Short mmCIF file of N, CA and C in Angstrom, two decimals:
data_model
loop_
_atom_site.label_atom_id
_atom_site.label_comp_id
_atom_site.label_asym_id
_atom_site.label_seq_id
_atom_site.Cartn_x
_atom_site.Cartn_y
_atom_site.Cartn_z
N UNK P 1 2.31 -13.27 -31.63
CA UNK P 1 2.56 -12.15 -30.74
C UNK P 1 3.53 -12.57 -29.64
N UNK P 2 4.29 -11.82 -29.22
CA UNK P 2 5.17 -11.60 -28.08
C UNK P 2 4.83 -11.73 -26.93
N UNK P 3 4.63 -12.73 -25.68
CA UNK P 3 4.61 -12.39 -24.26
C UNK P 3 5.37 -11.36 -23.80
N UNK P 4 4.65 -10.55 -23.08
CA UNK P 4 5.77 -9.69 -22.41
C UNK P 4 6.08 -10.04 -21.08
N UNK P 5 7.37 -10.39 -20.96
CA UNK P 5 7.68 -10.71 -19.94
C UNK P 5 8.62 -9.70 -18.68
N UNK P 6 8.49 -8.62 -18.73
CA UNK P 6 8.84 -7.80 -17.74
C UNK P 6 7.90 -7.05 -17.07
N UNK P 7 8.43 -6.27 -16.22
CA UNK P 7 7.60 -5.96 -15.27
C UNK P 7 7.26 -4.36 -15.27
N UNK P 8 7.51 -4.05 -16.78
CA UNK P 8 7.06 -2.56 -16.84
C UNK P 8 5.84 -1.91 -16.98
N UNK P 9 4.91 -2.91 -17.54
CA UNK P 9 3.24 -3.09 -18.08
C UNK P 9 2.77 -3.33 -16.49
N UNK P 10 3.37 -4.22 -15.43
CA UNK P 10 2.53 -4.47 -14.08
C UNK P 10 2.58 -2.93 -13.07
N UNK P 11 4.15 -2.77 -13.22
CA UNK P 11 4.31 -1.49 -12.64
C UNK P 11 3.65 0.08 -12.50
N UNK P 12 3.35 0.06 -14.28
CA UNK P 12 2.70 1.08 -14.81
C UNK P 12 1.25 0.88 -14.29
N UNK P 13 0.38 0.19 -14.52
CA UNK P 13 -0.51 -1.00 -14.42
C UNK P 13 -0.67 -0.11 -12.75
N UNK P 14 -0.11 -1.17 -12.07
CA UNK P 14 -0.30 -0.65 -10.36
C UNK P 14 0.03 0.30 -10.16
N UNK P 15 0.80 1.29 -10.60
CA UNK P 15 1.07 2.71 -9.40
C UNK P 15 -0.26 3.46 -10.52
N UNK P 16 -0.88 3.26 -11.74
CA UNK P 16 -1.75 3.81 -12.24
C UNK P 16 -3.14 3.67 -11.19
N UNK P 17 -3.30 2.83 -11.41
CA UNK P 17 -4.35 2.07 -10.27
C UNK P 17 -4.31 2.50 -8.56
N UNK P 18 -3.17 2.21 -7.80
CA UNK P 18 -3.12 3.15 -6.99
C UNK P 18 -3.50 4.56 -6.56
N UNK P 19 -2.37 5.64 -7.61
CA UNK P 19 -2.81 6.83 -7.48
C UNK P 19 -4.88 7.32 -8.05
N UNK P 20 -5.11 6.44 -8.95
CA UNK P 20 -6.58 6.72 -9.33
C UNK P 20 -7.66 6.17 -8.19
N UNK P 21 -7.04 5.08 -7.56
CA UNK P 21 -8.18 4.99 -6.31
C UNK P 21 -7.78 5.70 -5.40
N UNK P 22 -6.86 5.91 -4.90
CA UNK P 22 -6.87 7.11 -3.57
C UNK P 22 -7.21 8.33 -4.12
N UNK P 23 -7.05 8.42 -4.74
CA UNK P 23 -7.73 10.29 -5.37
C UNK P 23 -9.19 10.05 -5.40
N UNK P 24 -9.66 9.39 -6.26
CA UNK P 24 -11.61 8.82 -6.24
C UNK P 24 -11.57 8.72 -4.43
N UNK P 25 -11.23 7.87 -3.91
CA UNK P 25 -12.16 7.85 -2.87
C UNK P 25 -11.89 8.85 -2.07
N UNK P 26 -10.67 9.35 -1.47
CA UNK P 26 -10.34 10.32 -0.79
C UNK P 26 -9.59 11.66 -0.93
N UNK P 27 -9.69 11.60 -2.34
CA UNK P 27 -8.39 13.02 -2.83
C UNK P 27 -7.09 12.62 -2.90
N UNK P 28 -6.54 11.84 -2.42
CA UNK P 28 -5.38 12.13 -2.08
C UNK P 28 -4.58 11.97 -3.36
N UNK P 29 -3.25 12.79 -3.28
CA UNK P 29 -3.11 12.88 -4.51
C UNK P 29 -1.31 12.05 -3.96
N UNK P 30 -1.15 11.06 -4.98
CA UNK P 30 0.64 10.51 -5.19
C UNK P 30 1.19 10.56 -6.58
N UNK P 31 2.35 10.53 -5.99
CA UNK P 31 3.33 10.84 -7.05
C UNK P 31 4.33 9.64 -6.88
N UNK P 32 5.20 8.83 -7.85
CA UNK P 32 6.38 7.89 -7.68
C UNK P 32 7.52 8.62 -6.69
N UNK P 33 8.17 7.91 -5.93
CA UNK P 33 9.15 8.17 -4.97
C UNK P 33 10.09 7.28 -5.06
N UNK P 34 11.37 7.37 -5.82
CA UNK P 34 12.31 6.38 -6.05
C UNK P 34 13.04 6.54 -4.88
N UNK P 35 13.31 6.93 -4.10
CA UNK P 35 14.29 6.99 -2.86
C UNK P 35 13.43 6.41 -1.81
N UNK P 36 11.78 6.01 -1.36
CA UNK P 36 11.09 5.70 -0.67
C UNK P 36 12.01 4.62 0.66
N UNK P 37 12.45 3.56 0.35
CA UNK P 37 13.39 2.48 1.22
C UNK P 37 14.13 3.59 2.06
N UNK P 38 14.93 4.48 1.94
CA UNK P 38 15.44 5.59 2.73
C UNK P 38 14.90 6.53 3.40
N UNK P 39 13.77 6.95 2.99
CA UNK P 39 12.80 8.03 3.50
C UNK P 39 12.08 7.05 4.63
N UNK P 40 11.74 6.15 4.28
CA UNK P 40 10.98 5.00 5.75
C UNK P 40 11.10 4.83 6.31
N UNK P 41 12.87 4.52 6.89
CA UNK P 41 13.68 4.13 7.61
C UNK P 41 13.32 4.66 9.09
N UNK P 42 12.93 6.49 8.63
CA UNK P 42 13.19 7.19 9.77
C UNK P 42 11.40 7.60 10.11
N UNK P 43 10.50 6.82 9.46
CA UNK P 43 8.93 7.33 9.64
C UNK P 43 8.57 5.43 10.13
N UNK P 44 7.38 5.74 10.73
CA UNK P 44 6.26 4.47 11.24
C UNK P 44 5.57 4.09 10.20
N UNK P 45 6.09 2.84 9.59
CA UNK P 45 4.97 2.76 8.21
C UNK P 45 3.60 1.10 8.55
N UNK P 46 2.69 1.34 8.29
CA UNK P 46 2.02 0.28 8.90
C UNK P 46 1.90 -0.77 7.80
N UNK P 47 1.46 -1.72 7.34
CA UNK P 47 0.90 -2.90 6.07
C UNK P 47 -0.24 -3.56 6.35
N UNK P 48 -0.48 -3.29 5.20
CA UNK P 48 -1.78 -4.47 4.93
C UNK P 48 -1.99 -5.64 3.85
N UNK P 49 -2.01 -6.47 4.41
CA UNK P 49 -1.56 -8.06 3.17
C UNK P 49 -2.91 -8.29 2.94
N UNK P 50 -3.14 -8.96 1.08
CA UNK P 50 -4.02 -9.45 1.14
C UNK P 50 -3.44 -10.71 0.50
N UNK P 51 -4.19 -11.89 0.69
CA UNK P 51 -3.64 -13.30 0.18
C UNK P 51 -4.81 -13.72 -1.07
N UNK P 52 -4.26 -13.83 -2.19
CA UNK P 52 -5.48 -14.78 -3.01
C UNK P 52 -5.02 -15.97 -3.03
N UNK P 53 -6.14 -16.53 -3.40
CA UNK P 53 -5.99 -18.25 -3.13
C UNK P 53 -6.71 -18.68 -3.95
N UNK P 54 -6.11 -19.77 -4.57
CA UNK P 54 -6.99 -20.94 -5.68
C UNK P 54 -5.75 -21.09 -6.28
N UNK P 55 -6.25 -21.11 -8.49
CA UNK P 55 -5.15 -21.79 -8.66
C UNK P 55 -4.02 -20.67 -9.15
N UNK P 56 -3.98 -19.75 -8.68
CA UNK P 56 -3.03 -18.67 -8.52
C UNK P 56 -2.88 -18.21 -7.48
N UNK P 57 -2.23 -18.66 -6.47
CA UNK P 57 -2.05 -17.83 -5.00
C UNK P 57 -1.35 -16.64 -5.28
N UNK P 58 -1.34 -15.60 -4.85
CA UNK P 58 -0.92 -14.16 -4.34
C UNK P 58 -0.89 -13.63 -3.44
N UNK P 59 0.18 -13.16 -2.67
CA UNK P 59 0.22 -12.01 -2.14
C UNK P 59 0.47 -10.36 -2.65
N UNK P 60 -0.54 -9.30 -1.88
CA UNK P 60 -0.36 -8.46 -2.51
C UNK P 60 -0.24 -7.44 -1.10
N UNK P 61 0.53 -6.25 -0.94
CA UNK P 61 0.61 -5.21 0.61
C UNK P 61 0.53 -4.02 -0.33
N UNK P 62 -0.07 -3.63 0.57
CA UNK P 62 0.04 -2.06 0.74
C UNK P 62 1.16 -1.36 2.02
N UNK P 63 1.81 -0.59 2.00
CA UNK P 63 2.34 -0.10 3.17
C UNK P 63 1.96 1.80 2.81
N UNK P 64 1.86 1.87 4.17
CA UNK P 64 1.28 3.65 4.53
C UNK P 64 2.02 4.28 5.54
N UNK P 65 2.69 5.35 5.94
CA UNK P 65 2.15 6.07 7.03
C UNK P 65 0.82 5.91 7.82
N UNK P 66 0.74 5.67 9.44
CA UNK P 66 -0.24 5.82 9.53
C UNK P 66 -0.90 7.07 9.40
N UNK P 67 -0.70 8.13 9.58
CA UNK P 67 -0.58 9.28 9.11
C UNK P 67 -1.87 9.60 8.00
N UNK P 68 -1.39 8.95 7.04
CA UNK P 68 -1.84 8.93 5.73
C UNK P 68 -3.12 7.90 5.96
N UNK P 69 -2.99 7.01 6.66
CA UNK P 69 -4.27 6.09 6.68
C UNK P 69 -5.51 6.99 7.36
N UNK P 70 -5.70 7.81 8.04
CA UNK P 70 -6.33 8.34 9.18
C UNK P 70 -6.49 9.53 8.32
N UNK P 71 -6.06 9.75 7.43
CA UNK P 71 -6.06 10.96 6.39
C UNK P 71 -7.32 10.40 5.25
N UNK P 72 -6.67 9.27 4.98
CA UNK P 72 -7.76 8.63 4.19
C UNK P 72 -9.18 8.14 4.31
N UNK P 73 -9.14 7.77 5.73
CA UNK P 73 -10.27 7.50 6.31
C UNK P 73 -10.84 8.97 6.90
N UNK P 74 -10.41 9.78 6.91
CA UNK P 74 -10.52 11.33 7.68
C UNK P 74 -11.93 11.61 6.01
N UNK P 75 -11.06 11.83 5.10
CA UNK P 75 -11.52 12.23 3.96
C UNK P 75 -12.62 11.40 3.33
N UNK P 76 -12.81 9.82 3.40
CA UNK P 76 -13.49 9.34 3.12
C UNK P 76 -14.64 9.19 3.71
N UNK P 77 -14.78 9.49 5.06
CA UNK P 77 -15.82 9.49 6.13
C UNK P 77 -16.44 11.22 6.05
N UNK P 78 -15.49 11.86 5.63
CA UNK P 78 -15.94 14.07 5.52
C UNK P 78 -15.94 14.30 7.28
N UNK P 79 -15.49 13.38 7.82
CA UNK P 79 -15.45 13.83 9.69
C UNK P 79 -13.95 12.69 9.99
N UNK P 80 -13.63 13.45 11.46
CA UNK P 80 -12.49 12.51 12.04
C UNK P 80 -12.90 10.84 12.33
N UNK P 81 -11.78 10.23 12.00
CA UNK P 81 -12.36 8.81 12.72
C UNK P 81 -12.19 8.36 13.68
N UNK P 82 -12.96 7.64 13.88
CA UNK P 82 -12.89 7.06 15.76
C UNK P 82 -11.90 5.63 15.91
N UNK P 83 -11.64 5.35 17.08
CA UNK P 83 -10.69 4.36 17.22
C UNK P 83 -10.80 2.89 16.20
N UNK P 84 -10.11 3.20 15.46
CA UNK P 84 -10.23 2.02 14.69
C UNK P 84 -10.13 1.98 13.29
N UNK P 85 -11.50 3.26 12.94
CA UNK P 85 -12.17 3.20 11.91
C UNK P 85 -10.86 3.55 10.43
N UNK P 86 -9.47 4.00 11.10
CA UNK P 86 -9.00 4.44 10.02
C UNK P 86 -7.91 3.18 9.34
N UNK P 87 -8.19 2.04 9.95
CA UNK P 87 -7.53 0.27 9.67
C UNK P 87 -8.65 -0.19 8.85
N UNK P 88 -10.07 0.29 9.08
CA UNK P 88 -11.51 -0.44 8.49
C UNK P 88 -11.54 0.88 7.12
N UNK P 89 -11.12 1.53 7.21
CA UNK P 89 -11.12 2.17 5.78
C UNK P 89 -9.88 2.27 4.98
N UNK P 90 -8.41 1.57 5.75
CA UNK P 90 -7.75 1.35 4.72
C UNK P 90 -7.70 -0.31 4.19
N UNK P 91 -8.07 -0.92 4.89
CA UNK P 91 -8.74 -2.29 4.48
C UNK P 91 -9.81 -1.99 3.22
N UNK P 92 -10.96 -1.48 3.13
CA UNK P 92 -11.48 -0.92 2.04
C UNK P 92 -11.29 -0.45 0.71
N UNK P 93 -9.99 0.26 1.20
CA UNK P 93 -9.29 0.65 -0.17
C UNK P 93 -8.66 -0.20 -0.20
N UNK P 94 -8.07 -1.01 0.40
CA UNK P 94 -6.82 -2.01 -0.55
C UNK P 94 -7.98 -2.84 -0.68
N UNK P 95 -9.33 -3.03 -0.49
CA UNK P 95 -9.85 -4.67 -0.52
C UNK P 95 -10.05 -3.76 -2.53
N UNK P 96 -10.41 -2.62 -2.70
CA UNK P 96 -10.77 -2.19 -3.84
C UNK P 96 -9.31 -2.15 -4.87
N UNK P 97 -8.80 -1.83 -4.54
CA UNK P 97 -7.43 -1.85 -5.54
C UNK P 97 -6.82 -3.70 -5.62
N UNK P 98 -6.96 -4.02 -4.77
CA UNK P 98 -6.79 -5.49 -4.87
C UNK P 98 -7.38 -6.31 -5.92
N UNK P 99 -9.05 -5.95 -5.66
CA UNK P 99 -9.44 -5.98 -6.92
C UNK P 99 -9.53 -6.20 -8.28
N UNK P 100 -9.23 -4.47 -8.18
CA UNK P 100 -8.80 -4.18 -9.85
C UNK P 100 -7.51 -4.42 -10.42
N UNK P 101 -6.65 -4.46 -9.31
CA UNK P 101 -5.68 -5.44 -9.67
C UNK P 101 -5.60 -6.54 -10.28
N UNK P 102 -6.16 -7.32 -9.93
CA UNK P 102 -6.30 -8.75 -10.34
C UNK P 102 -7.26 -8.92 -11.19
N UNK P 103 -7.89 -8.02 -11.13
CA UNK P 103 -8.73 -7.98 -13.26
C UNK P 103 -8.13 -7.49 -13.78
N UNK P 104 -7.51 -6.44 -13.71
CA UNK P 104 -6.91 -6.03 -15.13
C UNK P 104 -5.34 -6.99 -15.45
N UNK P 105 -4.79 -7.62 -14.15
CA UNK P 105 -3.94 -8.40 -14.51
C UNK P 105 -4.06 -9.72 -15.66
N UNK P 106 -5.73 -10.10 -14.98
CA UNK P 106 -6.46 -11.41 -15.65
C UNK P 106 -6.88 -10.75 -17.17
N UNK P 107 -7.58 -9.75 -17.23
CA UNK P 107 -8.05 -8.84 -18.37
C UNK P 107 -6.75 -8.94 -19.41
N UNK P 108 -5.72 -8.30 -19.01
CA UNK P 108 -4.98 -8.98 -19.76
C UNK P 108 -3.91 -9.82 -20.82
N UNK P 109 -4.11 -10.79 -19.63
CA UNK P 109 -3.26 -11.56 -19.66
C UNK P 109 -4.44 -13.13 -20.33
N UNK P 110 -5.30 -12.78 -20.32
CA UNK P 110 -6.72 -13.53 -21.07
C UNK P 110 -6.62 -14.86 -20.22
N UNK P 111 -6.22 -14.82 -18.85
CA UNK P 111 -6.19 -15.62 -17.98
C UNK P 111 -8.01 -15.98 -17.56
N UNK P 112 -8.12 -17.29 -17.26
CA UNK P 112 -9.11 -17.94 -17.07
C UNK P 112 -9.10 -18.63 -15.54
N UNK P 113 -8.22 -18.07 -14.74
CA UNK P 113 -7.90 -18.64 -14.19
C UNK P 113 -8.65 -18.88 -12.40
N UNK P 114 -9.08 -19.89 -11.72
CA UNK P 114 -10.22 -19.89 -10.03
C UNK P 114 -8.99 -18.64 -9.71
N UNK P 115 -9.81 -17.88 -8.56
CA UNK P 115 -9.26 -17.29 -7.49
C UNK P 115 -10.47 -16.85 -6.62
N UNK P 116 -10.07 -16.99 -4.82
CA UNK P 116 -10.71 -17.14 -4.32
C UNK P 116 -10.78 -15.59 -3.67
N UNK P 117 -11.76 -15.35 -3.32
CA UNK P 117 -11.56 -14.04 -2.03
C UNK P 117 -10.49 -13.72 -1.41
N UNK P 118 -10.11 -12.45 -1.36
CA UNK P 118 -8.85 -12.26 -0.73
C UNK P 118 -9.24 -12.05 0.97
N UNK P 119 -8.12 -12.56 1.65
CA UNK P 119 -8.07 -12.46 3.20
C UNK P 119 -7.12 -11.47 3.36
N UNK P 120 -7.17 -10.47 4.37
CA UNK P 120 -6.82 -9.54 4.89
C UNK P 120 -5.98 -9.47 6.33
N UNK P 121 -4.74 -8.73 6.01
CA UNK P 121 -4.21 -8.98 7.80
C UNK P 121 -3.34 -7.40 7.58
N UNK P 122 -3.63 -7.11 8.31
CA UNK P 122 -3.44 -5.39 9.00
C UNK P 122 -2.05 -5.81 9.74
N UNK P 123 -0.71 -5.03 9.97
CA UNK P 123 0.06 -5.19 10.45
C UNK P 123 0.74 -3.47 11.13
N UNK P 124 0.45 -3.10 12.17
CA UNK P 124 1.22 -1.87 12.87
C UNK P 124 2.87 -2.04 12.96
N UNK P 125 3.08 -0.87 12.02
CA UNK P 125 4.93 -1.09 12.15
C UNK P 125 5.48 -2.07 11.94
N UNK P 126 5.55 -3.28 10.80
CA UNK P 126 5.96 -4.29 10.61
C UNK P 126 7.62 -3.73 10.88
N UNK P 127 8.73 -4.94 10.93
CA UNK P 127 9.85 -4.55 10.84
C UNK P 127 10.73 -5.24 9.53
N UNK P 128 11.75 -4.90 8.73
CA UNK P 128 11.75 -5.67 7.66
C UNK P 128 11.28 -5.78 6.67
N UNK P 129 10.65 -4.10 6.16
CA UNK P 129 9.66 -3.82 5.24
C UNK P 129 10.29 -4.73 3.82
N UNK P 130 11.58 -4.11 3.49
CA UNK P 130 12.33 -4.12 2.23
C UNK P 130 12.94 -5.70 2.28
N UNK P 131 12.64 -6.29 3.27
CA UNK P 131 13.21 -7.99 3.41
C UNK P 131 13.13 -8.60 2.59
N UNK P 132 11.38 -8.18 1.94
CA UNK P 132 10.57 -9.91 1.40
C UNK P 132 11.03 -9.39 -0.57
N UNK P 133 12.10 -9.98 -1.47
CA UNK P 133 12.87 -9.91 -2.39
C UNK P 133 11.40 -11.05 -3.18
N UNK P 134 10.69 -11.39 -2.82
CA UNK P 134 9.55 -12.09 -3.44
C UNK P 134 8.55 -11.16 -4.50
N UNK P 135 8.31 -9.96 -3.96
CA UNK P 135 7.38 -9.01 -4.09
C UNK P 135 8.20 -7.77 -4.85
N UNK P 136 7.16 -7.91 -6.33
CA UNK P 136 7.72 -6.53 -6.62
C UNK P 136 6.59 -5.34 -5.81
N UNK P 137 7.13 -4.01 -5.69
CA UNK P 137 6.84 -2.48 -5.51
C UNK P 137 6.86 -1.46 -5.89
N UNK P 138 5.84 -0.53 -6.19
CA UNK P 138 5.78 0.49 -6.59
C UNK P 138 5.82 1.59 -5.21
N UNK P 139 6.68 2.35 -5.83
CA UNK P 139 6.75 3.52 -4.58
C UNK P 139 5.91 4.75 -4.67
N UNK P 140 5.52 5.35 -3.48
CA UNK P 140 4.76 6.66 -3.64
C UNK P 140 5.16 7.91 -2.62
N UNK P 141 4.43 9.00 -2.57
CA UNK P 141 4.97 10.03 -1.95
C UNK P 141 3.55 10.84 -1.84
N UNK P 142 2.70 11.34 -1.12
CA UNK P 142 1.68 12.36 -0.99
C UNK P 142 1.87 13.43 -0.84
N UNK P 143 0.37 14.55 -1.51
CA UNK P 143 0.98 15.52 -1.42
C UNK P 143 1.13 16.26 -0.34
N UNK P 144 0.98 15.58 0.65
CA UNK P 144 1.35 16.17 2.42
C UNK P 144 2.63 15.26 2.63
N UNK P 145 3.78 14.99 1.56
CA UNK P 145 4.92 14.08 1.98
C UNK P 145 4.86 12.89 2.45
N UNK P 146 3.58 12.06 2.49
CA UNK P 146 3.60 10.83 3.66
C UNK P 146 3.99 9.61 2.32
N UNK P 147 4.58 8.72 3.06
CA UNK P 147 5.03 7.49 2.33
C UNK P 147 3.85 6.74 1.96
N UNK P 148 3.99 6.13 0.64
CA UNK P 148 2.95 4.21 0.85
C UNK P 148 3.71 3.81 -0.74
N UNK P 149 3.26 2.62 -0.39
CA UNK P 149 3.81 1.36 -1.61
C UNK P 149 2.98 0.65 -1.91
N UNK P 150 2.61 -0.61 -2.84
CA UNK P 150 1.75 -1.43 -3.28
C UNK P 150 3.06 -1.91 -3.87
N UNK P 151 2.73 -3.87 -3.58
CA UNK P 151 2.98 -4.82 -4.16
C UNK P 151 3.04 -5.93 -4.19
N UNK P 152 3.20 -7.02 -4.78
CA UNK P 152 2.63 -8.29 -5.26
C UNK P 152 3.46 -9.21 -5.39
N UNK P 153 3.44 -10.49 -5.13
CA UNK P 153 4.18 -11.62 -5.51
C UNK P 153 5.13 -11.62 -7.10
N UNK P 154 6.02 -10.90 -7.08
CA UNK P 154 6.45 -10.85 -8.58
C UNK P 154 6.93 -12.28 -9.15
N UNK P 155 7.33 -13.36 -9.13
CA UNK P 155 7.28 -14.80 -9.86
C UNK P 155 5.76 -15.01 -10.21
N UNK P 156 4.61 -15.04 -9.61
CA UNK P 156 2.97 -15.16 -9.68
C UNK P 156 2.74 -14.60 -11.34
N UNK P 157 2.97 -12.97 -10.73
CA UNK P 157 2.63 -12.31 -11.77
C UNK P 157 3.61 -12.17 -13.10
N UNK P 158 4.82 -12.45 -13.02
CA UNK P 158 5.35 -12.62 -13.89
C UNK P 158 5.14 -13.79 -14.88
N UNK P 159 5.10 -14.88 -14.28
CA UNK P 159 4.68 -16.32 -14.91
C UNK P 159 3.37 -15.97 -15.83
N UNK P 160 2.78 -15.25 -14.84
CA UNK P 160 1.04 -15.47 -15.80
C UNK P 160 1.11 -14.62 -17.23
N UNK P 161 2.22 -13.68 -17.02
CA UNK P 161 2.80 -12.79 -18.00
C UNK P 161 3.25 -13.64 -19.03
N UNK P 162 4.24 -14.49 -18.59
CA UNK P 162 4.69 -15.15 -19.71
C UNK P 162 4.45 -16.38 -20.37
N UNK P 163 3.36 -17.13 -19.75
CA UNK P 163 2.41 -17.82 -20.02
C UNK P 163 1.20 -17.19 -21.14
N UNK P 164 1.06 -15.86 -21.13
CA UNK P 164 0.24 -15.38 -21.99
C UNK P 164 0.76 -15.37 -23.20
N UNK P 165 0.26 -15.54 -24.06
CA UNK P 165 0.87 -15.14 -25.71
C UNK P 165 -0.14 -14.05 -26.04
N UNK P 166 -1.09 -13.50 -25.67
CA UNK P 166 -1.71 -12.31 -26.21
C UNK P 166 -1.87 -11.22 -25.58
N UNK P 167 -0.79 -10.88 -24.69
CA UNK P 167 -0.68 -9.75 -24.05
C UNK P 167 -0.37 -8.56 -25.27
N UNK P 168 -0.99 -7.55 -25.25
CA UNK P 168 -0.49 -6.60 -25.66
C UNK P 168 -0.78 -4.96 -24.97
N UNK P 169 0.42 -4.05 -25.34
CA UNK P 169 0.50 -2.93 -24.15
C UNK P 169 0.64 -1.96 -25.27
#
């Protein structure tokens, strides 16, 4: 069998995964946004990193509107949230998509591989969203227009890709 070594199976893979956990936990409904890097420029977008560690390190972000975070946590709570609470419920959802990320990446890719708990760091308005050329991204769009993205160390996940010989899609 064939490794697959591109990044169309991860892509599909994550913005699938994405749009199915924000809808489960809070409704919200996304769609792909290929122009997203331009639409950002002129909105406040916040991030949230998570790091895995062992013998596959990763990074993986989410970026949002805050907008959209306070929406999510609005919906997931069925009342408004209070100071804070809408960073502690988008931490939640990415700690959950992070996740399933990284099983169904391991799932498979029939990887066997330690990984440790992911650590979490919340960032307001990073600057330099589109900088880090490390990380692939999937783009999104809500259906109230608000921006977000998900993505991951692409060399990490690519390697483990092509290290597999029994991937199949």
């Amino acid at each position: 069998m064939e490794a697959l070594c591109d990044c169309n199976w991860v892509n599909q893979m994550a913005g699938t995964l994405v749009c199915e956990i924000i809808d489960l936990m809070a409704g919200i409904q996304l769609r792909n946004h290929p122009a997203w890097e331009e639409a950002a420029k002129e909105r406040d977008i916040d991030a949230i990193y998570g790091f895995v560690e062992g013998d596959v390190p990763m990074k993986l972000r989410f970026l949002a509107e805050p907008r959209m975070l306070s929406r999510l946590a609005r919906n997931m709570l069925g009342s408004e949230p209070e100071e804070g609470e809408a960073q502690e419920y988008a931490m939640e959802f990415f700690n959950i998509l992070c996740g399933r990320f990284i099983s169904e990446l391991y799932k498979a890719t029939e990887t066997t591989t330690r990984f440790f708990p992911t650590r979490y760091e919340a960032l307001p308005n990073p600057t330099g969203l589109g900088g880090d050329t490390s990380l692939s991204t999937v783009y999104f769009i809500s259906d109230e227009e608000e921006l977000a993205a998900f993505s991951w160390t692409a060399e990490v996940v690519n390697d483990l890709l092509r290290r597999s010989m029994h991937v199949q899609v």
